[in-house]
Coordinates of C-alpha atoms and ligand atoms in Angstrom, one line a residue:
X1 CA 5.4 -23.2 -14.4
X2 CA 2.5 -22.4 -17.2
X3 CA 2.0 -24.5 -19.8
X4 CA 2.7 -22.7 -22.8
X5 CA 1.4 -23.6 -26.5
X6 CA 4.8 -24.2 -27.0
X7 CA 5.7 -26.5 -24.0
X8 CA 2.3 -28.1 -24.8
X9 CA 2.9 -28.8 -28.5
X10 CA 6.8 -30.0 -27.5
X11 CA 5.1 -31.7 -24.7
X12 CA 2.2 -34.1 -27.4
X13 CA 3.5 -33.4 -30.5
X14 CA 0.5 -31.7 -31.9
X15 CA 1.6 -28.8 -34.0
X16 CA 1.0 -25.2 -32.5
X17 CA -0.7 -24.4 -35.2
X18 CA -3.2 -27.0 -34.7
X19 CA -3.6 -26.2 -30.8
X20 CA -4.0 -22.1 -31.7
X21 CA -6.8 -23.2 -34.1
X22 CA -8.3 -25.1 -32.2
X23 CA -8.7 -22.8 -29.4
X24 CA -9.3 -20.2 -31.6
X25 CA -12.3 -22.1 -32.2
X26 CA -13.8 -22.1 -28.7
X27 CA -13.2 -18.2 -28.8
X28 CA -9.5 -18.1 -27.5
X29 CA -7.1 -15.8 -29.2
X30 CA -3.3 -17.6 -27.9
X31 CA 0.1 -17.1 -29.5
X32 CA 2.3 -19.6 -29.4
X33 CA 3.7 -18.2 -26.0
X34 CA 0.6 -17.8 -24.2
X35 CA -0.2 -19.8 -21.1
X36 CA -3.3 -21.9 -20.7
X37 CA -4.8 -23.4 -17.9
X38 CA -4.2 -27.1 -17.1
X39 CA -8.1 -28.1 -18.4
X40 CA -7.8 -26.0 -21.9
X41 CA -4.1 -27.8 -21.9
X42 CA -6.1 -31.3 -21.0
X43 CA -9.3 -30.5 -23.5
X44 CA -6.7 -29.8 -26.4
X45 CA -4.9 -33.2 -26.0
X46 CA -8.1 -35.2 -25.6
X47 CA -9.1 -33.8 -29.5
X48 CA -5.8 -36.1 -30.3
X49 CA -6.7 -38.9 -27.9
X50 CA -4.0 -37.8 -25.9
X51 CA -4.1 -38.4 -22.1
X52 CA -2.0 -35.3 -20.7
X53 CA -1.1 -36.1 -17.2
X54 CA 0.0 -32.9 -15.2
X55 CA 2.9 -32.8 -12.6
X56 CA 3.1 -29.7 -10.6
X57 CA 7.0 -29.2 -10.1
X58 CA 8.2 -28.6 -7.0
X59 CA 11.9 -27.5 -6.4
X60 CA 13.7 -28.4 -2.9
X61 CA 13.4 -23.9 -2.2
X62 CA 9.3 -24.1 -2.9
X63 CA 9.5 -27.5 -0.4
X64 CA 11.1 -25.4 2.1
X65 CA 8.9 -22.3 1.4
X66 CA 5.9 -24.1 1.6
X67 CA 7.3 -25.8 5.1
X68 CA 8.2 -22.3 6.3
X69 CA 4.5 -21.5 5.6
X70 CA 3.4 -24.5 7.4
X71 CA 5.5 -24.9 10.3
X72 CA 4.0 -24.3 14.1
X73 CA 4.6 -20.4 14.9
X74 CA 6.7 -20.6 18.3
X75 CA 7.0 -17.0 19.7
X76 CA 5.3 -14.7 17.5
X77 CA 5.4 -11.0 18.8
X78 CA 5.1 -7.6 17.4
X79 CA 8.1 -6.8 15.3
X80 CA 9.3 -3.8 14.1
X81 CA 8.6 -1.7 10.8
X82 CA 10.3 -1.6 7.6
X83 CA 10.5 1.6 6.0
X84 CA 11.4 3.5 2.4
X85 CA 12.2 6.8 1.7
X86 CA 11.0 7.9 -1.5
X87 CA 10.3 11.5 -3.0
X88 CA 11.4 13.8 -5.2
X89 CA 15.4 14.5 -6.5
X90 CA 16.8 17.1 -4.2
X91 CA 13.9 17.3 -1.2
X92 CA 15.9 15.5 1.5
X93 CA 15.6 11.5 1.4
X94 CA 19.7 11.1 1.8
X95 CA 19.9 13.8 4.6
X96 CA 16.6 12.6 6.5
X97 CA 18.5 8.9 6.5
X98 CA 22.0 10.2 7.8
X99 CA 19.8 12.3 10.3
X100 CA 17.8 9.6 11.4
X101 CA 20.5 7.6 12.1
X102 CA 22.0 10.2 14.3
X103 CA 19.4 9.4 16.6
X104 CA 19.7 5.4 17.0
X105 CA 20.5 5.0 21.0
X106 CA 22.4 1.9 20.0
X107 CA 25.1 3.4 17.6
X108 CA 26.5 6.0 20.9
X109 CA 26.7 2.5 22.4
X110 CA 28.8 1.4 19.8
X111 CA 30.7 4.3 19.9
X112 CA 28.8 6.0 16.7
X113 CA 30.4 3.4 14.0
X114 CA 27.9 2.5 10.9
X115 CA 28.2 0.4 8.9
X116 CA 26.7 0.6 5.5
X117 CA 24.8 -2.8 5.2
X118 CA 21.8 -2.2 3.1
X119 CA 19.6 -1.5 6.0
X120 CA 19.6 -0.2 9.3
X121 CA 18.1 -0.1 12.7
X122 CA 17.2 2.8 14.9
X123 CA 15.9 2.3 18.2
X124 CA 14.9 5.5 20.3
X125 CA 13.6 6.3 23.5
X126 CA 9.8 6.9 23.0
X127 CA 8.0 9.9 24.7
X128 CA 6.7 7.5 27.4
X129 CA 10.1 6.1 28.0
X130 CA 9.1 3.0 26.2
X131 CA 11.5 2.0 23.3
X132 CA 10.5 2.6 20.1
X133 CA 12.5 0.5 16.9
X134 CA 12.4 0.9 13.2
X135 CA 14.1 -0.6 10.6
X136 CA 15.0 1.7 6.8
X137 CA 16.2 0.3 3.9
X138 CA 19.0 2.4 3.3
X139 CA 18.7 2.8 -0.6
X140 CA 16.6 5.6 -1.1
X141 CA 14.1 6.2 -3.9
X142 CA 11.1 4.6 -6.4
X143 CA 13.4 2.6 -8.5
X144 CA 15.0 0.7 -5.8
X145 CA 11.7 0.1 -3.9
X146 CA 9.7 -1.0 -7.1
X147 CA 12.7 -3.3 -8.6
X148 CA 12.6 -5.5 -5.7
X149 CA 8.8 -5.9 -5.6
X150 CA 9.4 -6.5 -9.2
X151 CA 11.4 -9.3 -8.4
X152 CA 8.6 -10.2 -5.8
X153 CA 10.6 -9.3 -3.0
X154 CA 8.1 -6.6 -1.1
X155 CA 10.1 -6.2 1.9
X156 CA 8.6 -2.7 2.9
X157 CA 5.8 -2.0 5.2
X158 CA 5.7 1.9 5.4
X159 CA 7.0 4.5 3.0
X160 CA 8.1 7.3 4.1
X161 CA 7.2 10.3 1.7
X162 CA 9.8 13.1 1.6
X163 CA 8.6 16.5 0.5
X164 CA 10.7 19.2 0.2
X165 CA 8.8 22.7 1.9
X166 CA 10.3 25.1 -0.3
X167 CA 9.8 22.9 -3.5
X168 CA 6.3 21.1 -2.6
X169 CA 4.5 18.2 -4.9
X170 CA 7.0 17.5 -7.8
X171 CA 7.0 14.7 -10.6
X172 CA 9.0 12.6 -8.8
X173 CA 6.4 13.1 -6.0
X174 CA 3.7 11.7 -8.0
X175 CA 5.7 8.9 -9.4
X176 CA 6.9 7.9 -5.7
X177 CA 2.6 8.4 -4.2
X178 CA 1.7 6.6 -7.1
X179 CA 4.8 3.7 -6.4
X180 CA 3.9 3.4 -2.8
X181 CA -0.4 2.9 -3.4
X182 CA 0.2 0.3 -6.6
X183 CA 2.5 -1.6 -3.5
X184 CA -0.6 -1.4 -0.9
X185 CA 2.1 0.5 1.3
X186 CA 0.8 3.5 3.8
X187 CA 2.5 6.8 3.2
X188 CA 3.7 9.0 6.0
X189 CA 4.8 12.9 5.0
X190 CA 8.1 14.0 6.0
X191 CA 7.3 17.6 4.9
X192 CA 11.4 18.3 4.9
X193 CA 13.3 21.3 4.9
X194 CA 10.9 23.3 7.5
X195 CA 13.9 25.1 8.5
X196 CA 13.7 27.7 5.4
X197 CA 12.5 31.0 5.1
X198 CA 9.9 29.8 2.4
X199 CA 8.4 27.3 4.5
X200 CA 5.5 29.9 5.3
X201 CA 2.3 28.8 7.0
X202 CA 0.6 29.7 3.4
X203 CA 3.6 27.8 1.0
X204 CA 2.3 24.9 3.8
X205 CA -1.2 25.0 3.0
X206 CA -0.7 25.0 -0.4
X207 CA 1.6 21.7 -0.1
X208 CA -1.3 20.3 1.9
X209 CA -3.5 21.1 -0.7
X210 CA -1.4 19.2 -3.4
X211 CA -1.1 16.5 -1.4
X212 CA -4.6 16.1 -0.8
X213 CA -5.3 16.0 -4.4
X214 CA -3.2 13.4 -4.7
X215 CA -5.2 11.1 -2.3
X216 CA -3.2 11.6 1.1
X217 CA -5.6 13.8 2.9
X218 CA -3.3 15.1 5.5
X219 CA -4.4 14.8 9.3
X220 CA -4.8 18.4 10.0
X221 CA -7.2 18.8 7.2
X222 CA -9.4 15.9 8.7
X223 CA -7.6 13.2 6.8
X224 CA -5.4 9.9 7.2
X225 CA -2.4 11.0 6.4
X226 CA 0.5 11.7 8.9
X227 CA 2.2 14.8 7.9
X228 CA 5.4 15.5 10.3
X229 CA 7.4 18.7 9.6
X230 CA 11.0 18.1 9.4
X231 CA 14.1 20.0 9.0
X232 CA 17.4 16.9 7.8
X233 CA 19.6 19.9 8.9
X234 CA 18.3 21.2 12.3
X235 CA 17.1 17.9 13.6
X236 CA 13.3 18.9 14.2
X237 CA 10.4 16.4 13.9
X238 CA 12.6 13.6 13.7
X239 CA 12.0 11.7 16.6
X240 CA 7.9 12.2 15.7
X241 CA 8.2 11.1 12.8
X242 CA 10.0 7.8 13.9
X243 CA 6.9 7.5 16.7
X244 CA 4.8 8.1 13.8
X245 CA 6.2 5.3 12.3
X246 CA 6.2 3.2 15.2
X247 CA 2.6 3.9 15.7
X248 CA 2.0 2.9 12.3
X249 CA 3.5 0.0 12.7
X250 CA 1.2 -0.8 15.6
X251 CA -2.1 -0.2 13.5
X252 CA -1.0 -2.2 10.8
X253 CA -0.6 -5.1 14.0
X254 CA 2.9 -6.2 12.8
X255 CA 3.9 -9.6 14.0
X256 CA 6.6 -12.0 13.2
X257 CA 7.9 -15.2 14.4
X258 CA 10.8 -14.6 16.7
X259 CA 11.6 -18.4 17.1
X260 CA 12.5 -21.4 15.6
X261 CA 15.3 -21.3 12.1
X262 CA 15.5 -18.1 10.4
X263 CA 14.1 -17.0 6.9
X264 CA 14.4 -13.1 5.3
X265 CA 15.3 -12.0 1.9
X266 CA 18.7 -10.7 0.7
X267 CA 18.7 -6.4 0.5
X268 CA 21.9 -7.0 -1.7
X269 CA 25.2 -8.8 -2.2
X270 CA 28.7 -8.2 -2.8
X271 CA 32.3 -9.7 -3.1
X272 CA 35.3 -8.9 -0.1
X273 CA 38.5 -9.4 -0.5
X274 CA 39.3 -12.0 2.0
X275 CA 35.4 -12.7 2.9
X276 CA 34.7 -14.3 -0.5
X277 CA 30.5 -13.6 -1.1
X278 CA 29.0 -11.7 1.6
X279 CA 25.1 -10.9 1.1
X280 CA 23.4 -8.0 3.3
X281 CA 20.0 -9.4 4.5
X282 CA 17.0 -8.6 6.2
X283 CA 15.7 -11.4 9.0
X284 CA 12.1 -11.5 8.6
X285 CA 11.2 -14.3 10.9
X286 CA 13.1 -16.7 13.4
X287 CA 16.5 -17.0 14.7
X288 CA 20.2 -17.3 12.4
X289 CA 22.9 -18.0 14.4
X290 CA 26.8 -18.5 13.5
X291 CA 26.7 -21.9 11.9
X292 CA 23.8 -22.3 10.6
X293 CA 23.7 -23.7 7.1
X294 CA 21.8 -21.5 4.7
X295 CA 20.3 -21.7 1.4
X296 CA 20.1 -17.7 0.1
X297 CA 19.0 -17.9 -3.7
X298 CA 21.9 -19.4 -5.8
X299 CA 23.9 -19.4 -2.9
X300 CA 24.5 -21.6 0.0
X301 CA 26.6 -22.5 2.3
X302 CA 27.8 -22.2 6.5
X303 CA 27.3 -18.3 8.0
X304 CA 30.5 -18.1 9.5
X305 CA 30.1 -14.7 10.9
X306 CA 27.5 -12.1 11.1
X307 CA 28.1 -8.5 11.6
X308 CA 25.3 -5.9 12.4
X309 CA 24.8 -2.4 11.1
X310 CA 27.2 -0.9 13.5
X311 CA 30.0 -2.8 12.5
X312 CA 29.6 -5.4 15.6
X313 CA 30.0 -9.5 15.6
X314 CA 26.8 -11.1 16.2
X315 CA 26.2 -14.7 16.9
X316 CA 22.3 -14.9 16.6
X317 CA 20.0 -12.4 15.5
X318 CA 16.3 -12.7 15.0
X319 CA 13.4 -10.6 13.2
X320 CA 13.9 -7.1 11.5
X321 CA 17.6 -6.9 11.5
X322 CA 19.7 -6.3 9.0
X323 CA 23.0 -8.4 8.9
X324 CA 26.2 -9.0 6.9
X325 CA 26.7 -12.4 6.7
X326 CA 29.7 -14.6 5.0
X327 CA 30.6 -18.3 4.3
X328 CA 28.1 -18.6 1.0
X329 CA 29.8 -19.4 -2.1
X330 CA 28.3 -17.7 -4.7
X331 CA 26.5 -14.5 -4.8
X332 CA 22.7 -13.7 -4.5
X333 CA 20.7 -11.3 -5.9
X334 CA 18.8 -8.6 -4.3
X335 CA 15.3 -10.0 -3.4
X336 CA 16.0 -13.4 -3.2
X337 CA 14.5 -15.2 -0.2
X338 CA 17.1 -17.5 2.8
X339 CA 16.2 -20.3 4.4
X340 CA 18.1 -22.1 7.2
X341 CA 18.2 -25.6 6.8
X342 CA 18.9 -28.6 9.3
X343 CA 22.0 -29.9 7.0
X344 CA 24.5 -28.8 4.7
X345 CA 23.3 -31.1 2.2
X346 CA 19.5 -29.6 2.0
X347 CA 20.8 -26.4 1.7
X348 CA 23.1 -27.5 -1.6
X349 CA 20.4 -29.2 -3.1
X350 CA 18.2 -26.4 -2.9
X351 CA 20.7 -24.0 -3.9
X352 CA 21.4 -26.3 -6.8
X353 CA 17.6 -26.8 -7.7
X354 CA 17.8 -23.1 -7.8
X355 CA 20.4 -22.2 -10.9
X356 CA 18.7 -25.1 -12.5
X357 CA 15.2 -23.1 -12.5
X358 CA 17.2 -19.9 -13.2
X359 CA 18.6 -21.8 -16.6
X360 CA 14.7 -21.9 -17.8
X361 CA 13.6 -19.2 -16.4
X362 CA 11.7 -18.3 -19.4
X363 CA 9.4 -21.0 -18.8
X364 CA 9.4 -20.3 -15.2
X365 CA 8.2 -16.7 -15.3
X366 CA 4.8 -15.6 -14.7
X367 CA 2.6 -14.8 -17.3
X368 CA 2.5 -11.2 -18.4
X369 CA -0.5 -9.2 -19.0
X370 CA -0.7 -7.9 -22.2
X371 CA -3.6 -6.5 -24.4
X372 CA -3.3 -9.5 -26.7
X373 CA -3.9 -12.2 -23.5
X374 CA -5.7 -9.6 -21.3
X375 CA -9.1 -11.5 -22.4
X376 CA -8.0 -15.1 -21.7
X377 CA -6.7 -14.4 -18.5
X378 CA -10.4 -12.9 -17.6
X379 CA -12.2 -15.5 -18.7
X380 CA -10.1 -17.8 -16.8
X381 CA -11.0 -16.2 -14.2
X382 CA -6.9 -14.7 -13.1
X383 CA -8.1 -11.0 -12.9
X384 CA -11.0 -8.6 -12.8
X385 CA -8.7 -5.6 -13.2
X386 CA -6.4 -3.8 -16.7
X387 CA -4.0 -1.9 -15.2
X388 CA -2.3 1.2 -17.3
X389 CA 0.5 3.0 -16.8
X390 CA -0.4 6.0 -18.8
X391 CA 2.1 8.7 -20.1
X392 CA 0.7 11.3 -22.5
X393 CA 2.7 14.0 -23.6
X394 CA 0.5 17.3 -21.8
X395 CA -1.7 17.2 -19.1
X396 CA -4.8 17.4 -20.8
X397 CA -4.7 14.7 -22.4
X398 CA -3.3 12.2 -19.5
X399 CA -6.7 13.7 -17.6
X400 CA -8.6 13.3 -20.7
X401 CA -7.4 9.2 -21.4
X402 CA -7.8 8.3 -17.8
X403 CA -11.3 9.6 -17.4
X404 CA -12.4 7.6 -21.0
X405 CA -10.1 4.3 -20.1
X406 CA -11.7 4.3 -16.5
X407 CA -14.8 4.5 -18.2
X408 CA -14.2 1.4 -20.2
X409 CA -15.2 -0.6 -16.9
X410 CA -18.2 -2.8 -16.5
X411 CA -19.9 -5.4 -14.0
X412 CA -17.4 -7.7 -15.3
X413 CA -14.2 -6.0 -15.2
X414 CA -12.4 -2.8 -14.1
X415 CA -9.8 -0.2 -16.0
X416 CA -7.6 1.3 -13.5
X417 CA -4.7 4.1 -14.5
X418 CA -2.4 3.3 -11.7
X419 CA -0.1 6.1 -12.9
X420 CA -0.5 8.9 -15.4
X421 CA 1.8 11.5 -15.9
X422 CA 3.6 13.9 -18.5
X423 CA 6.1 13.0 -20.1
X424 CA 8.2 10.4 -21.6
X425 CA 8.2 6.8 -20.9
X426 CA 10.9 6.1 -18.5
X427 CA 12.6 2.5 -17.1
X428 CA 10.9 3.5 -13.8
X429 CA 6.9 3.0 -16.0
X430 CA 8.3 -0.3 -16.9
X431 CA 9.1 -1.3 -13.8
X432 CA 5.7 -0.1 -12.2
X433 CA 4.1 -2.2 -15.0
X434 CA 6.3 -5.4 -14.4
X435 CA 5.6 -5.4 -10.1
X436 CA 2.0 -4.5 -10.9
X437 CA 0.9 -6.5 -13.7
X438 CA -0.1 -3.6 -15.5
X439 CA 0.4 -1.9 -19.2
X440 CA 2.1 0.9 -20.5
X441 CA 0.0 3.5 -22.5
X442 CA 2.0 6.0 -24.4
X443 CA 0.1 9.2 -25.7
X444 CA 2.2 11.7 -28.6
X445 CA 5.5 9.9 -26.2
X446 CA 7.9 7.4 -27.0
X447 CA 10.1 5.3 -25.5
X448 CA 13.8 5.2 -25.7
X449 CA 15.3 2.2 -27.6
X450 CA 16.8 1.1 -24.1
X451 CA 13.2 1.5 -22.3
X452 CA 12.1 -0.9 -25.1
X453 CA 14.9 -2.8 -24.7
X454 CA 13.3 -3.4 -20.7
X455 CA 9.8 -3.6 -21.6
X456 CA 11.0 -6.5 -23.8
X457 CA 12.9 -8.5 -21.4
X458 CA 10.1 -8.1 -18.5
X459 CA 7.5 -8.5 -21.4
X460 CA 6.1 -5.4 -20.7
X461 CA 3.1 -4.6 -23.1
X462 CA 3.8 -1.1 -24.2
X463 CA 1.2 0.7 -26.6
X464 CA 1.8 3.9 -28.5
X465 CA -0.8 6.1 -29.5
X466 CA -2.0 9.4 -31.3
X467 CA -5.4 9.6 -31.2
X468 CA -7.9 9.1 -28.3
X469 CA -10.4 6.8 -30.4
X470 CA -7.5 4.6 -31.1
X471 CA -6.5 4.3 -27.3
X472 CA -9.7 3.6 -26.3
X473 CA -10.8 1.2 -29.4
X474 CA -7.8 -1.2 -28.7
X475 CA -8.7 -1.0 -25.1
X476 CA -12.3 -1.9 -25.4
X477 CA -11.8 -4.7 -27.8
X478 CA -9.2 -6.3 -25.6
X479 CA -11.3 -6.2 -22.7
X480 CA -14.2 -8.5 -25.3
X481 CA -11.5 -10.1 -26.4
X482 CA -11.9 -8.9 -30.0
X483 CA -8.1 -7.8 -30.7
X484 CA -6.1 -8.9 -33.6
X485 CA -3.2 -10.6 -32.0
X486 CA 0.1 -8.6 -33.0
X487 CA 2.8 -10.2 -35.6
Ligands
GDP1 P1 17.9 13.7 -1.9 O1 18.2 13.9 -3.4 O2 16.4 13.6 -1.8 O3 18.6 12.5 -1.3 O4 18.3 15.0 -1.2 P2 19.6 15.3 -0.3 O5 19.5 14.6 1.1 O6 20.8 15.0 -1.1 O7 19.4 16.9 -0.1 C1 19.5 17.8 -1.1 C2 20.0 19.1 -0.6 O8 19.0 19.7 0.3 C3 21.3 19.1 0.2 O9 22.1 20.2 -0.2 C4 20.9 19.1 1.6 O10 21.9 19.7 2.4 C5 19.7 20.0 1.6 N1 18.7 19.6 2.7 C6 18.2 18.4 3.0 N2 17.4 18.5 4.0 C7 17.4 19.8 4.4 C8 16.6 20.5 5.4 O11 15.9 19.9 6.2 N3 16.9 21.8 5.5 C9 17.7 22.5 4.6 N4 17.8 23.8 4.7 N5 18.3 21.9 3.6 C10 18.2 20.5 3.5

């Protein structure tokens, strides 16, 4: 937890008044909110001959956490690949899924039956006989894939990019490119719908061409980027593109853990009549058996049975799979890391520990970048880097405010647009801006009372402008530290 003005004043006595002054003084701008490090926190108390001794708290889910991290690796092997579809409305991402899973070798075992449990496996029988296994998270689309990194949860190692032939690079396109890179995840092209008349060796270059001017350079041009053609309806390029993936997977030397207890996150959660809470999860490392006890955000509890994505009982299951599991009594959220633990008891205390840090969550949040702190947090040395999610309301202008903002950069400290587009701005901005520490940059937009309503709760800086000088004014005189502070 940061210390806050607030929680230092409540925390000495001094007023916050005092404590702002007074660090006003040695050049820092703070708001009764702001977070400061544990020596400004210590240097401010000393003024009132205060000794401030500082605890780092530790709840019973960081203990086991940080154990996880800690713990001897027993049988760690190459695991296989998440992936997330993502691309514009329309070009294919739903039928690309339901295709894929069409050619799982494991679901004719089990006599075609799926089962729709937030994820799913699909092993096929590689071109050189070998088996080839990859794991997609079965909710489709940016929003999805940047709420849960949003919530920390980055459970994706390869995005699949779906890109309709007939349509080519569309906003959505953009948004999902631009998604995927502020994530660090490598895109692979499903150029989708190949199967139409318009799909023309020209309409393909073109798409190429857009593509590459958005930074994914395709392979047959001479770049990085793996561009399979697919057709959702016919069936073609499927199987490449899951060896793609698999190959992928292999550069990026994926490895987990297959032994010792289990930990994953939860995809998402739900109540079943007669099941009580069951939560959908992804293993990420070790083994879960029937019986384990199991500490899953909030929740906790005994599995007492586990059922795979094609509807089967399981009794132990270890990395990349995606499960249904039951005998929790409460319900997760989406994101939210498991643990198994050696007794029931551990895993109610951590559970418990849990809600109790969700009740001040407040405090417990991370500190937001804003223009108004953006300064402190350089000086203290947390980032190098303003991130902007710009949104202008033509395309001249966006191009126009990147090039000047990106300009704004010195030795020191960088300006990077991490997304500019046309148009309003939308929940999905916010949401960019919360999972990458970034701000919002409105040019001749606004934003609805509901995106507000967002940016507020995720403390989302969000700055509306219309005229360039302004933009780049406030911009340069946060970066020295030199704003006004708002209210
Ligand atoms: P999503 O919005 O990206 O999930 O797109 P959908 O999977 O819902 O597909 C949108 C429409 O495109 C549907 O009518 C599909 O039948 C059609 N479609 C998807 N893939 C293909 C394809 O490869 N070829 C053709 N001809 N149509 C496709």
């Amino acid at each position: 937890e940061p210390i806050t003005i607030k929680s230092l004043s409540s925390a000495t006595g001094i007023k916050t008044a005092d404590i702002i002054k007074y660090l006003f003084k040695q050049g820092v701008m703070a708001t009764i909110n702001s977070a400061i490090d544990t020596e400004a926190a210590m240097e401010v108390a000393l003024e009132y001959d205060i000794e401030l001794e500082v605890r780092e708290q530790q709840t019973a889910i960081d203990k086991l956490k940080e154990a996880f991290d800690k713990r001897e690796r027993i049988d760690v092997r190459p695991r296989p690949p998440v992936a997330t579809v993502l691309g514009h409305v329309d070009h294919g991402k739903t039928s690309l899924l339901d295709r894929i899973r069409k050619e799982d070798v494991a679901a004719h075992e089990a006599g075609g039956i799926t089962q729709h449990i937030g994820a799913y496996r699909v092993t096929i029988e590689g071109s050189e006989g070998a088996e080839k296994t990859v794991v997609f998270l079965d909710t489709p689309g940016h929003e999805a894939f940047t709420s849960m990194r949003a919530r920390g949860a980055n459970m994706t190692d390869l995005v699949v990019l779906v890109v309709a032939a007939d349509d080519g690079v569309m906003p959505q396109t953009i948004e999902s490119i631009n998604h995927a890179k502020a994530a660090g995840v490598p895109i692979i092209v499903a150029l989708n719908k190949i199967d139409v008349p318009q799909a023309t060796s020209d309409n393909i270059q073109k798409i190429y061409g857009q593509l590459a001017e958005h930074g994914l350079n395709p392979v047959e041009w001479g770049g990085e980027t793996e561009v399979i053609k697919t057709s959702a309806e016919k069936g073609t390029g499927v199987t490449d593109l899951l060896e793609v993936l698999d190959y992928q997977a292999e550069l990026l030397e994926l490895t987990a853990d297959f032994g010792g207890p289990a930990a994953g996150r939860v995809i998402e959660a739900e109540m079943q009549p007669g099941r009580g809470s069951v939560a959908r999860v992804l293993v990420q490392s070790g083994q879960i058996k029937v019986g384990d006890f199991i500490v899953i955000g909030r929740a906790y509890g005994r599995v007492r049975d586990m059922t795979d994505d094609h509807g089967r009982q399981v009794l132990e299951a270890g990395p990349a799979t995606p499960l249904e599991i039951s005998g929790i009594d409460d319900l997760p959220d989406a994101g939210d890391g498991f643990y198994i633990t050696t007794t029931l008891q551990a895993a109610e205390q951590a559970a418990s520990q849990f809600r109790e840090v969700e009740r001040h969550q407040q405090l417990a949040s991370k500190t937001k970048v804003t223009l108004d702190n953006f300064a402190d947090q350089l000086k203290a040395g947390k980032t190098r880097e303003l991130r902007v999610v710009l949104k202008a309301d033509v395309q001249g202008s966006a191009d126009v405010l990147r090039e000047s903002l990106e300009k704004l950069g010195n030795n020191e400290v960088t300006v990077r647009v991490i997304h500019s587009a046309v148009g309003g701005i939308t929940e999905s901005d916010v949401l960019l801006a919360d999972a990458s520490e970034a701000i919002v940059i409105g040019f001749h937009v606004i934003a609805t009372p509901t995106v507000r309503e967002i940016a507020e709760e995720r403390e989302v800086d969000i700055r509306l402008h219309r005229v360039i000088y302004d933009v780049t004014e406030e911009v340069t005189k946060a970066l020295e530290g030199m704003l006004e502070p708002e209210r």
